[in-house]
Each structure stands twice: as C-alpha cells, then as structure tokens.
C-alpha cells in the first residue's frame, strides 16, 4: 500500500494517470466539528490489477501541494470516477475551486442500470466485483496519524474495486444507450451552484409551522446570520444555535440580552458576545422590514386539488415503467411529482430529458385520457386509446 507524502511523488503518479482512460477517486474527511469538510486522505487508482496503480495521498503532510492532482482533475482526457460524488466534489470545489471533469458517478449510473435507489458501494462490490469489504474502519478518525494498516486497506479498497464497477457500468450504459441519461444527472454535480451555500437562502432549509410573513422574515434574518457566522468561524451551524432555538427566537422576538436569557432552547454561549449581538440585530432588522419586502412562503403546492384516482394510476404506470426499464422509481419521479401531475401541474422534472422518454410522455397521455392501463397476469400493460 503506497502512500504519497511529497509533491514530487504526487506529480509522478499524476503523470502516469494522465495516460490512462480513467482514474478512480475517493476521499476520507471529517466534518463533525467544522462547517467545511477537512480533507484527511485521498485515494486514487487507474487501470490495473489488485493494488497496482493504486495509491493513498496524505494531504495533511506539511509542504505537500495538491496542484498536480488539481491539474489531473482538469485534464479532460481522463475520466474521473467517484461513487456518490457530491461530498467529495464539494471539498475540491471549496478548497481549490475545481470540479473534476469529465466526471462519472457510479451511484448515479447504478440507479440507471437497475441496481436500485441510492445503491451503496459495498453492494456494488458484492454484485459486480464478487468481493467483500472490511468496513471496520468506516467510522475512524481519519485526521489522526499514523494511519493503521486496517485503515489503509479499507481506504484503498474504495478505489481498487471501483475500477471494476466503473468498467461494468460504462459497458452497460453503452449497450443500453443510456449514457446520455447519466450525463443529464451528472450535470447537476458539475454545476458550481450545487456547492455554494448562500446565507440569504439558508432559511429555506428551516422547517417551521407558521407561514406569517413577519415570522418568516425573522427566520430568514436569523438563518442568514447563523450561516454567515458559522462560515466565518468554520464551525457547524448547530454550534451557533439549532433550528428549534431559531424557531423559538422567531416567535419570542427578543430585543434585549435579558430577553435572550429567558430562551429555553438557546445555547449558553449564544446568550452573550457576538452571537447574542447578531441575534438581536437580525431580529431588529426583520421587525423593521417594510411589508412589501417580507418573504412569501411557497404555497404553490399546498392547496393542490389532487385527483386521487389519477394519482393512483400514475403510481401504477410508474411501477410498470420502473420494472420494464430497470431504473429506480424515485430517480424517475418522486411521489410529490406524481401528485403534482394528478393536480394538473406540468412543471415537474419527470416531464423533461430522459425521464420524458421513460415515463413522462406516457404519464401525460394517461392524464389526458389517451391511454389506459390493464393487468395481464403479473404485468401491467399500457393500452393506447
């Protein structure tokens, strides 16, 4: 198990990898105590047998530069293969401003190739590589040095078996003509907007019971302050204050430190100092916001007049299309989209791109009364009217 600890070693490996058709990549990181992920290990491999052409890269070594790896990520002649890539890509985008391209995500490809919803790496290793993984090191502290042999073996397996998985799935996509489907999904992963967290939009993740515009304005201001503060201090947003405390503050509208002291849910550290000042300033600003600038909740789907019979038929059609195509149902159309279709809405993902081919076109004809469903044995047949 070779570990790269110098920039020169990394550059030599990347020069070799640049001549390969693809390189498999994985990372180990910590995020429990920080806002941004701390990169602790990078695993890399290009075509070979066993551990050949596979290395571990230690980014925690003083003086080591990741520039050769970043250059490899920008080399469009080499496909970069990840499994469930989103968190890995976020690290490289936030730390180095790069998104590896061209990109292949084996989890996305596996869902398109009939392996089910959000299939795990271990499952693919068993089903494609016919091997098993030792997952005993999964929850270890990857920032501690030295790494044990068990940790190294575990980490390296995440890119060595990935070579077999990639080659199998790429061949299946070529055979089925579905490579374009995967490309549509990966476009989201290669969009920088996927990895940008804007404080002014942070309130949209907070679940609240009230839809009062003034209440939502306070939620918006508090969530924006929390996000900005957490980013500036590189601490988890829950270390500033949690969602339940945020909702309580939006309800009680504290104006003084004494008001904050009466909070039941606010952390002790947030009742004084810069966090307390930020809370009071956010509440005050939201209270003073003109009515025409108050946020409005998205209620477009709250009062949908869903046709329950049609919704049930759409679910039957989706099940039939899932079975015939082998594509995971949730990837094609989540339940919310089916209800929206049954209520007459047409701005849903299921009616665009490859989903239109697999399900959307028939779903529209079903809604318009242009086709019917019939049961033949255990199968559902689509009948044109």
Tab-separated table of C-alpha atoms in Angstrom:
chain	number	residue	atom	x	y	z
A	1	UNK	CA	0.000	0.000	0.000
A	2	UNK	CA	1.830	3.037	-1.302
A	3	UNK	CA	1.284	6.402	0.389
A	4	UNK	CA	2.283	9.621	-1.355
A	5	UNK	CA	3.730	12.199	1.023
A	6	UNK	CA	5.576	14.622	-1.266
A	7	UNK	CA	4.538	16.852	-4.144
A	8	UNK	CA	7.115	15.130	-6.352
A	9	UNK	CA	5.609	11.692	-5.683
A	10	UNK	CA	2.138	13.010	-6.397
A	11	UNK	CA	3.288	14.651	-9.637
A	12	UNK	CA	4.886	11.405	-10.815
A	13	UNK	CA	1.705	9.443	-10.111
A	14	UNK	CA	-0.484	12.038	-11.845
A	15	UNK	CA	1.814	11.973	-14.894
A	16	UNK	CA	1.221	8.213	-15.140
A	17	UNK	CA	-2.514	8.574	-14.554
A	18	UNK	CA	-2.728	11.209	-17.300
A	19	UNK	CA	-2.048	8.455	-19.827
A	20	UNK	CA	-4.907	6.277	-18.547
A	21	UNK	CA	-8.518	6.420	-19.773
A	22	UNK	CA	-9.820	6.972	-16.247
A	23	UNK	CA	-8.806	7.389	-12.617
A	24	UNK	CA	-10.920	6.350	-9.636
A	25	UNK	CA	-11.078	8.771	-6.710
A	26	UNK	CA	-12.350	8.733	-3.134
A	27	UNK	CA	-11.705	10.797	-0.022
A	28	UNK	CA	-11.822	10.478	3.730
A	29	UNK	CA	-12.688	13.615	5.678
A	30	UNK	CA	-14.016	14.993	8.954
A	31	UNK	CA	-16.889	17.428	9.347
A	32	UNK	CA	-18.285	16.862	12.828
A	33	UNK	CA	-16.530	19.879	14.348
A	34	UNK	CA	-16.273	22.223	11.356
A	35	UNK	CA	-18.514	23.963	8.817
A	36	UNK	CA	-16.303	22.956	5.920
A	37	UNK	CA	-15.049	19.412	5.486
A	38	UNK	CA	-11.450	18.767	6.481
A	39	UNK	CA	-9.756	16.639	3.831
A	40	UNK	CA	-7.752	13.880	5.545
A	41	UNK	CA	-6.962	11.361	2.798
A	42	UNK	CA	-7.308	10.966	-0.965
A	43	UNK	CA	-7.390	7.560	-2.641
A	44	UNK	CA	-6.512	7.232	-6.319
A	45	UNK	CA	-6.209	4.387	-8.827
A	46	UNK	CA	-6.052	3.881	-12.571
A	47	UNK	CA	-6.478	0.606	-14.521
A	48	UNK	CA	-4.514	-2.273	-13.057
A	49	UNK	CA	-4.849	-5.461	-11.012
A	50	UNK	CA	-5.230	-5.546	-7.245
A	51	UNK	CA	-3.326	-2.746	-5.544
A	52	UNK	CA	-1.232	-1.978	-8.623
A	53	UNK	CA	-1.596	1.593	-9.845
A	54	UNK	CA	-3.429	2.474	-6.619
A	55	UNK	CA	-2.142	4.926	-4.012
A	56	UNK	CA	-3.079	6.829	-0.893
A	57	UNK	CA	-2.364	10.551	-0.792
A	58	UNK	CA	-1.813	12.209	2.584
A	59	UNK	CA	-2.893	15.875	2.279
A	60	UNK	CA	-2.051	16.546	5.928
A	61	UNK	CA	1.709	16.333	5.326
A	62	UNK	CA	3.382	19.726	5.694
A	63	UNK	CA	4.632	21.159	2.412
A	64	UNK	CA	2.675	18.829	0.145
A	65	UNK	CA	0.862	20.654	-2.683
A	66	UNK	CA	-2.215	19.213	-4.375
A	67	UNK	CA	-1.507	21.152	-7.580
A	68	UNK	CA	-0.608	18.000	-9.605
A	69	UNK	CA	-3.917	16.414	-8.579
A	70	UNK	CA	-5.843	19.575	-9.477
A	71	UNK	CA	-4.175	19.532	-12.903
A	72	UNK	CA	-5.239	15.913	-13.357
A	73	UNK	CA	-8.803	16.860	-12.398
A	74	UNK	CA	-8.730	19.488	-15.155
A	75	UNK	CA	-7.363	17.032	-17.737
A	76	UNK	CA	-10.384	16.322	-19.937
A	77	UNK	CA	-8.717	13.262	-21.498
A	78	UNK	CA	-9.089	11.307	-18.243
A	79	UNK	CA	-12.487	10.371	-16.806
A	80	UNK	CA	-12.662	10.941	-13.033
A	81	UNK	CA	-14.708	8.175	-11.388
A	82	UNK	CA	-16.340	8.630	-7.964
A	83	UNK	CA	-19.075	6.831	-6.064
A	84	UNK	CA	-21.706	9.152	-4.534
A	85	UNK	CA	-19.522	12.082	-5.503
A	86	UNK	CA	-21.296	15.090	-4.046
A	87	UNK	CA	-19.414	15.483	-0.750
A	88	UNK	CA	-16.065	14.702	-2.359
A	89	UNK	CA	-16.666	17.278	-5.077
A	90	UNK	CA	-17.714	19.900	-2.547
A	91	UNK	CA	-14.339	19.571	-0.812
A	92	UNK	CA	-12.349	20.110	-4.003
A	93	UNK	CA	-14.568	22.968	-5.156
A	94	UNK	CA	-14.490	24.816	-1.817
A	95	UNK	CA	-10.768	24.248	-1.188
A	96	UNK	CA	-9.398	24.538	-4.734
A	97	UNK	CA	-12.151	25.922	-6.973
A	98	UNK	CA	-12.115	22.845	-9.208
A	99	UNK	CA	-14.760	20.318	-10.242
A	100	UNK	CA	-13.212	17.227	-11.875
A	101	UNK	CA	-14.312	16.759	-15.479
A	102	UNK	CA	-15.264	14.610	-17.236
A	103	UNK	CA	-16.999	13.037	-14.263
A	104	UNK	CA	-18.599	9.633	-13.755
A	105	UNK	CA	-20.611	8.799	-10.626
A	106	UNK	CA	-21.113	5.069	-10.191
A	107	UNK	CA	-24.038	5.539	-7.794
A	108	UNK	CA	-25.958	7.522	-10.405
A	109	UNK	CA	-25.022	5.049	-13.128
A	110	UNK	CA	-26.057	2.103	-10.964
A	111	UNK	CA	-29.537	3.591	-10.427
A	112	UNK	CA	-29.933	3.960	-14.183
A	113	UNK	CA	-28.643	0.398	-14.744
A	114	UNK	CA	-31.170	-1.279	-12.451
A	115	UNK	CA	-29.312	-1.598	-9.137
A	116	UNK	CA	-31.979	0.240	-7.113
A	117	UNK	CA	-32.176	3.588	-5.340
A	118	UNK	CA	-29.004	5.159	-3.918
A	119	UNK	CA	-27.191	1.827	-4.045
A	120	UNK	CA	-24.194	1.643	-1.723
A	121	UNK	CA	-20.618	0.970	-2.752
A	122	UNK	CA	-20.462	-2.224	-0.695
A	123	UNK	CA	-23.467	-3.635	-2.588
A	124	UNK	CA	-21.853	-2.907	-5.944
A	125	UNK	CA	-18.596	-4.529	-4.818
A	126	UNK	CA	-20.503	-7.704	-3.896
A	127	UNK	CA	-22.627	-7.801	-7.038
A	128	UNK	CA	-20.083	-6.701	-9.633
A	129	UNK	CA	-16.638	-7.442	-8.202
A	130	UNK	CA	-17.853	-10.534	-6.292
A	131	UNK	CA	-15.827	-9.416	-3.292
A	132	UNK	CA	-16.499	-8.312	0.283
A	133	UNK	CA	-15.289	-5.266	2.163
A	134	UNK	CA	-13.949	-4.929	5.685
A	135	UNK	CA	-15.887	-1.885	6.927
A	136	UNK	CA	-14.459	-1.884	10.466
A	137	UNK	CA	-12.526	1.328	9.788
A	138	UNK	CA	-15.515	3.240	8.413
A	139	UNK	CA	-16.019	5.494	11.438
A	140	UNK	CA	-12.411	6.049	12.483
A	141	UNK	CA	-10.754	9.433	12.956
A	142	UNK	CA	-9.007	9.975	9.625
A	143	UNK	CA	-7.118	13.014	10.890
A	144	UNK	CA	-5.009	11.001	13.326
A	145	UNK	CA	-1.557	9.861	12.300
A	146	UNK	CA	-0.113	7.360	11.748
A	147	UNK	CA	-2.869	5.517	9.885
A	148	UNK	CA	-3.179	1.844	10.726
A	149	UNK	CA	-2.788	-0.906	8.146
A	150	UNK	CA	-6.513	-1.640	8.548
A	151	UNK	CA	-7.379	1.969	7.725
A	152	UNK	CA	-5.116	1.938	4.685
A	153	UNK	CA	-6.562	-1.333	3.413
A	154	UNK	CA	-10.111	-0.063	3.899
A	155	UNK	CA	-9.366	3.224	2.150
A	156	UNK	CA	-7.576	1.661	-0.809
A	157	UNK	CA	-10.438	-0.790	-1.416
A	158	UNK	CA	-12.681	2.196	-2.096
A	159	UNK	CA	-10.838	2.860	-5.363
A	160	UNK	CA	-9.494	-0.548	-6.438
A	161	UNK	CA	-12.898	-2.251	-6.722
A	162	UNK	CA	-14.275	0.973	-8.174
A	163	UNK	CA	-12.296	0.227	-11.350
A	164	UNK	CA	-14.274	-2.981	-11.979
A	165	UNK	CA	-17.546	-1.250	-11.098
A	166	UNK	CA	-16.873	1.635	-13.474
A	167	UNK	CA	-15.922	-0.620	-16.386
A	168	UNK	CA	-19.012	-2.802	-15.843
A	169	UNK	CA	-21.424	0.138	-15.621
A	170	UNK	CA	-19.841	2.043	-18.515
A	171	UNK	CA	-20.189	-1.039	-20.719
A	172	UNK	CA	-23.809	-1.495	-19.647
A	173	UNK	CA	-24.607	2.144	-20.418
A	174	UNK	CA	-23.002	1.769	-23.842
A	175	UNK	CA	-25.016	-1.403	-24.512
A	176	UNK	CA	-28.312	0.139	-23.378
A	177	UNK	CA	-27.738	3.557	-24.915
A	178	UNK	CA	-28.329	5.259	-21.571
A	179	UNK	CA	-25.045	7.139	-21.203
A	180	UNK	CA	-26.921	10.351	-22.027
A	181	UNK	CA	-29.276	9.712	-19.098
A	182	UNK	CA	-26.366	9.589	-16.674
A	183	UNK	CA	-24.843	12.695	-18.250
A	184	UNK	CA	-28.056	14.625	-17.508
A	185	UNK	CA	-27.856	13.677	-13.826
A	186	UNK	CA	-24.133	14.397	-13.556
A	187	UNK	CA	-24.683	17.889	-14.962
A	188	UNK	CA	-26.050	18.802	-11.529
A	189	UNK	CA	-22.864	17.538	-9.861
A	190	UNK	CA	-20.621	19.559	-12.163
A	191	UNK	CA	-22.566	22.785	-11.627
A	192	UNK	CA	-20.705	25.048	-9.147
A	193	UNK	CA	-24.045	26.298	-7.797
A	194	UNK	CA	-24.531	22.856	-6.244
A	195	UNK	CA	-21.731	23.611	-3.780
A	196	UNK	CA	-22.416	27.250	-2.962
A	197	UNK	CA	-24.358	27.932	0.242
A	198	UNK	CA	-25.779	31.436	0.223
A	199	UNK	CA	-26.684	32.764	3.707
A	200	UNK	CA	-29.695	34.683	2.370
A	201	UNK	CA	-31.236	31.383	1.220
A	202	UNK	CA	-30.420	29.373	4.354
A	203	UNK	CA	-33.918	29.934	5.836
A	204	UNK	CA	-35.433	27.738	3.126
A	205	UNK	CA	-33.981	24.670	4.889
A	206	UNK	CA	-35.601	25.531	8.235
A	207	UNK	CA	-38.890	23.750	8.860
A	208	UNK	CA	-41.456	25.976	10.539
A	209	UNK	CA	-45.142	25.711	11.306
A	210	UNK	CA	-46.021	29.360	10.826
A	211	UNK	CA	-46.273	30.984	7.396
A	212	UNK	CA	-46.685	34.502	8.756
A	213	UNK	CA	-44.566	36.825	6.555
A	214	UNK	CA	-43.168	38.692	9.581
A	215	UNK	CA	-42.295	35.425	11.330
A	216	UNK	CA	-40.612	34.181	8.154
A	217	UNK	CA	-38.677	37.438	7.877
A	218	UNK	CA	-37.179	36.825	11.326
A	219	UNK	CA	-36.416	33.201	10.400
A	220	UNK	CA	-34.720	34.444	7.242
A	221	UNK	CA	-32.607	37.013	9.103
A	222	UNK	CA	-31.610	34.605	11.885
A	223	UNK	CA	-30.727	31.813	9.441
A	224	UNK	CA	-28.626	34.227	7.354
A	225	UNK	CA	-26.740	35.417	10.433
A	226	UNK	CA	-26.177	31.853	11.629
A	227	UNK	CA	-24.855	30.734	8.243
A	228	UNK	CA	-22.533	33.719	7.900
A	229	UNK	CA	-21.203	33.309	11.437
A	230	UNK	CA	-20.690	29.549	11.038
A	231	UNK	CA	-18.846	30.044	7.761
A	232	UNK	CA	-16.610	32.775	9.197
A	233	UNK	CA	-15.687	30.687	12.248
A	234	UNK	CA	-15.683	27.349	10.365
A	235	UNK	CA	-17.955	25.713	12.919
A	236	UNK	CA	-21.145	23.671	12.406
A	237	UNK	CA	-24.256	25.845	12.212
A	238	UNK	CA	-25.724	23.851	15.123
A	239	UNK	CA	-22.890	25.187	17.299
A	240	UNK	CA	-24.295	28.683	16.782
A	241	UNK	CA	-27.890	27.712	17.514
A	242	UNK	CA	-30.120	24.864	16.418
A	243	UNK	CA	-33.268	25.028	14.324
A	244	UNK	CA	-35.579	24.619	17.295
A	245	UNK	CA	-33.924	27.588	19.009
A	246	UNK	CA	-34.189	29.589	15.796
A	247	UNK	CA	-37.942	28.952	15.618
A	248	UNK	CA	-38.299	29.886	19.281
A	249	UNK	CA	-36.437	33.159	18.700
A	250	UNK	CA	-38.627	33.963	15.702
A	251	UNK	CA	-41.678	33.502	17.914
A	252	UNK	CA	-40.464	35.376	21.002
A	253	UNK	CA	-38.720	38.217	19.058
A	254	UNK	CA	-36.086	39.052	21.706
A	255	UNK	CA	-34.951	42.681	21.768
A	256	UNK	CA	-32.544	42.669	24.730
A	257	UNK	CA	-29.980	40.392	26.367
A	258	UNK	CA	-32.473	39.819	29.170
A	259	UNK	CA	-34.963	38.536	26.590
A	260	UNK	CA	-32.341	36.133	25.265
A	261	UNK	CA	-31.679	34.904	28.793
A	262	UNK	CA	-35.258	33.668	29.014
A	263	UNK	CA	-34.890	31.420	25.981
A	264	UNK	CA	-35.412	27.740	26.777
A	265	UNK	CA	-33.527	26.352	23.776
A	266	UNK	CA	-30.662	28.758	23.133
A	267	UNK	CA	-27.164	27.513	23.959
A	268	UNK	CA	-25.464	29.309	26.862
A	269	UNK	CA	-22.681	30.544	24.563
A	270	UNK	CA	-25.252	32.228	22.318
A	271	UNK	CA	-26.721	34.397	25.120
A	272	UNK	CA	-23.765	36.768	25.169
A	273	UNK	CA	-21.000	38.109	22.967
A	274	UNK	CA	-21.064	38.284	19.148
A	275	UNK	CA	-23.725	35.576	18.699
A	276	UNK	CA	-26.150	37.353	21.031
A	277	UNK	CA	-25.455	40.653	19.301
A	278	UNK	CA	-26.047	39.041	15.919
A	279	UNK	CA	-29.339	37.530	17.039
A	280	UNK	CA	-30.663	40.818	18.375
A	281	UNK	CA	-29.545	42.694	15.255
A	282	UNK	CA	-31.200	40.118	12.986
A	283	UNK	CA	-34.495	40.231	14.887
A	284	UNK	CA	-34.477	44.038	14.889
A	285	UNK	CA	-33.785	44.240	11.154
A	286	UNK	CA	-36.556	41.771	10.369
A	287	UNK	CA	-39.016	43.646	12.593
A	288	UNK	CA	-38.261	46.859	10.721
A	289	UNK	CA	-38.517	45.337	7.252
A	290	UNK	CA	-41.258	47.003	5.124
A	291	UNK	CA	-44.277	44.822	4.390
A	292	UNK	CA	-43.584	44.719	0.672
A	293	UNK	CA	-40.134	43.228	1.344
A	294	UNK	CA	-41.289	40.418	3.610
A	295	UNK	CA	-40.584	36.891	2.321
A	296	UNK	CA	-43.503	34.931	0.980
A	297	UNK	CA	-43.759	31.180	1.532
A	298	UNK	CA	-44.029	28.913	-1.489
A	299	UNK	CA	-47.607	27.716	-1.246
A	300	UNK	CA	-47.927	26.723	-4.885
A	301	UNK	CA	-48.361	23.060	-3.991
A	302	UNK	CA	-50.046	23.416	-0.607
A	303	UNK	CA	-53.584	23.559	-1.953
A	304	UNK	CA	-53.232	21.176	-4.877
A	305	UNK	CA	-56.504	19.614	-5.957
A	306	UNK	CA	-55.084	16.157	-6.485
A	307	UNK	CA	-57.240	13.660	-8.349
A	308	UNK	CA	-56.646	10.618	-6.110
A	309	UNK	CA	-57.716	8.078	-8.738
A	310	UNK	CA	-55.367	9.596	-11.307
A	311	UNK	CA	-52.547	9.735	-8.750
A	312	UNK	CA	-53.007	6.009	-8.102
A	313	UNK	CA	-52.954	5.268	-11.830
A	314	UNK	CA	-49.751	7.274	-12.235
A	315	UNK	CA	-48.158	5.206	-9.482
A	316	UNK	CA	-49.153	2.020	-11.281
A	317	UNK	CA	-47.737	3.372	-14.539
A	318	UNK	CA	-44.502	4.359	-12.790
A	319	UNK	CA	-44.175	0.879	-11.297
A	320	UNK	CA	-44.654	-0.646	-14.732
A	321	UNK	CA	-42.066	1.657	-16.294
A	322	UNK	CA	-39.658	1.008	-13.412
A	323	UNK	CA	-39.905	-2.737	-13.930
A	324	UNK	CA	-39.533	-2.524	-17.713
A	325	UNK	CA	-36.636	-0.041	-17.647
A	326	UNK	CA	-34.864	-1.218	-14.504
A	327	UNK	CA	-34.442	2.399	-13.366
A	328	UNK	CA	-35.095	3.278	-9.713
A	329	UNK	CA	-38.608	4.729	-9.296
A	330	UNK	CA	-37.531	7.658	-7.116
A	331	UNK	CA	-34.980	8.673	-9.744
A	332	UNK	CA	-37.717	8.865	-12.373
A	333	UNK	CA	-40.455	10.594	-10.367
A	334	UNK	CA	-40.847	11.106	-6.594
A	335	UNK	CA	-44.322	10.905	-5.053
A	336	UNK	CA	-44.640	14.713	-4.941
A	337	UNK	CA	-44.246	14.889	-8.716
A	338	UNK	CA	-46.940	12.268	-9.238
A	339	UNK	CA	-49.362	14.239	-7.063
A	340	UNK	CA	-48.485	17.427	-8.936
A	341	UNK	CA	-49.222	15.737	-12.258
A	342	UNK	CA	-52.518	14.437	-10.887
A	343	UNK	CA	-53.380	18.012	-9.865
A	344	UNK	CA	-52.739	19.380	-13.335
A	345	UNK	CA	-49.253	20.850	-12.854
A	346	UNK	CA	-46.729	20.317	-15.633
A	347	UNK	CA	-43.597	21.954	-14.223
A	348	UNK	CA	-42.119	18.705	-12.918
A	349	UNK	CA	-38.806	17.004	-13.585
A	350	UNK	CA	-40.495	13.821	-14.801
A	351	UNK	CA	-41.585	15.627	-17.971
A	352	UNK	CA	-38.102	16.547	-19.169
A	353	UNK	CA	-34.991	14.867	-20.530
A	354	UNK	CA	-34.653	11.107	-20.370
A	355	UNK	CA	-37.480	10.897	-17.808
A	356	UNK	CA	-39.849	12.108	-20.521
A	357	UNK	CA	-38.847	9.122	-22.648
A	358	UNK	CA	-39.160	6.549	-19.880
A	359	UNK	CA	-42.261	7.815	-18.106
A	360	UNK	CA	-43.249	11.423	-18.736
A	361	UNK	CA	-44.744	11.094	-22.212
A	362	UNK	CA	-46.988	8.200	-21.167
A	363	UNK	CA	-47.861	9.964	-17.919
A	364	UNK	CA	-49.141	12.955	-19.880
A	365	UNK	CA	-51.214	10.748	-22.194
A	366	UNK	CA	-52.655	8.989	-19.148
A	367	UNK	CA	-53.613	12.345	-17.637
A	368	UNK	CA	-55.239	13.360	-20.917
A	369	UNK	CA	-57.227	10.131	-21.227
A	370	UNK	CA	-55.279	8.960	-24.271
A	371	UNK	CA	-54.133	5.652	-22.809
A	372	UNK	CA	-55.329	3.100	-20.297
A	373	UNK	CA	-53.760	0.503	-18.038
A	374	UNK	CA	-54.662	-3.167	-17.959
A	375	UNK	CA	-53.415	-6.070	-15.885
A	376	UNK	CA	-52.257	-9.224	-17.650
A	377	UNK	CA	-51.091	-11.813	-15.158
A	378	UNK	CA	-48.480	-10.024	-13.037
A	379	UNK	CA	-47.738	-7.406	-15.652
A	380	UNK	CA	-49.303	-4.020	-16.308
A	381	UNK	CA	-49.956	-3.260	-19.968
A	382	UNK	CA	-50.332	0.196	-21.499
A	383	UNK	CA	-53.179	0.459	-23.993
A	384	UNK	CA	-53.416	3.298	-26.483
A	385	UNK	CA	-56.940	4.723	-26.780
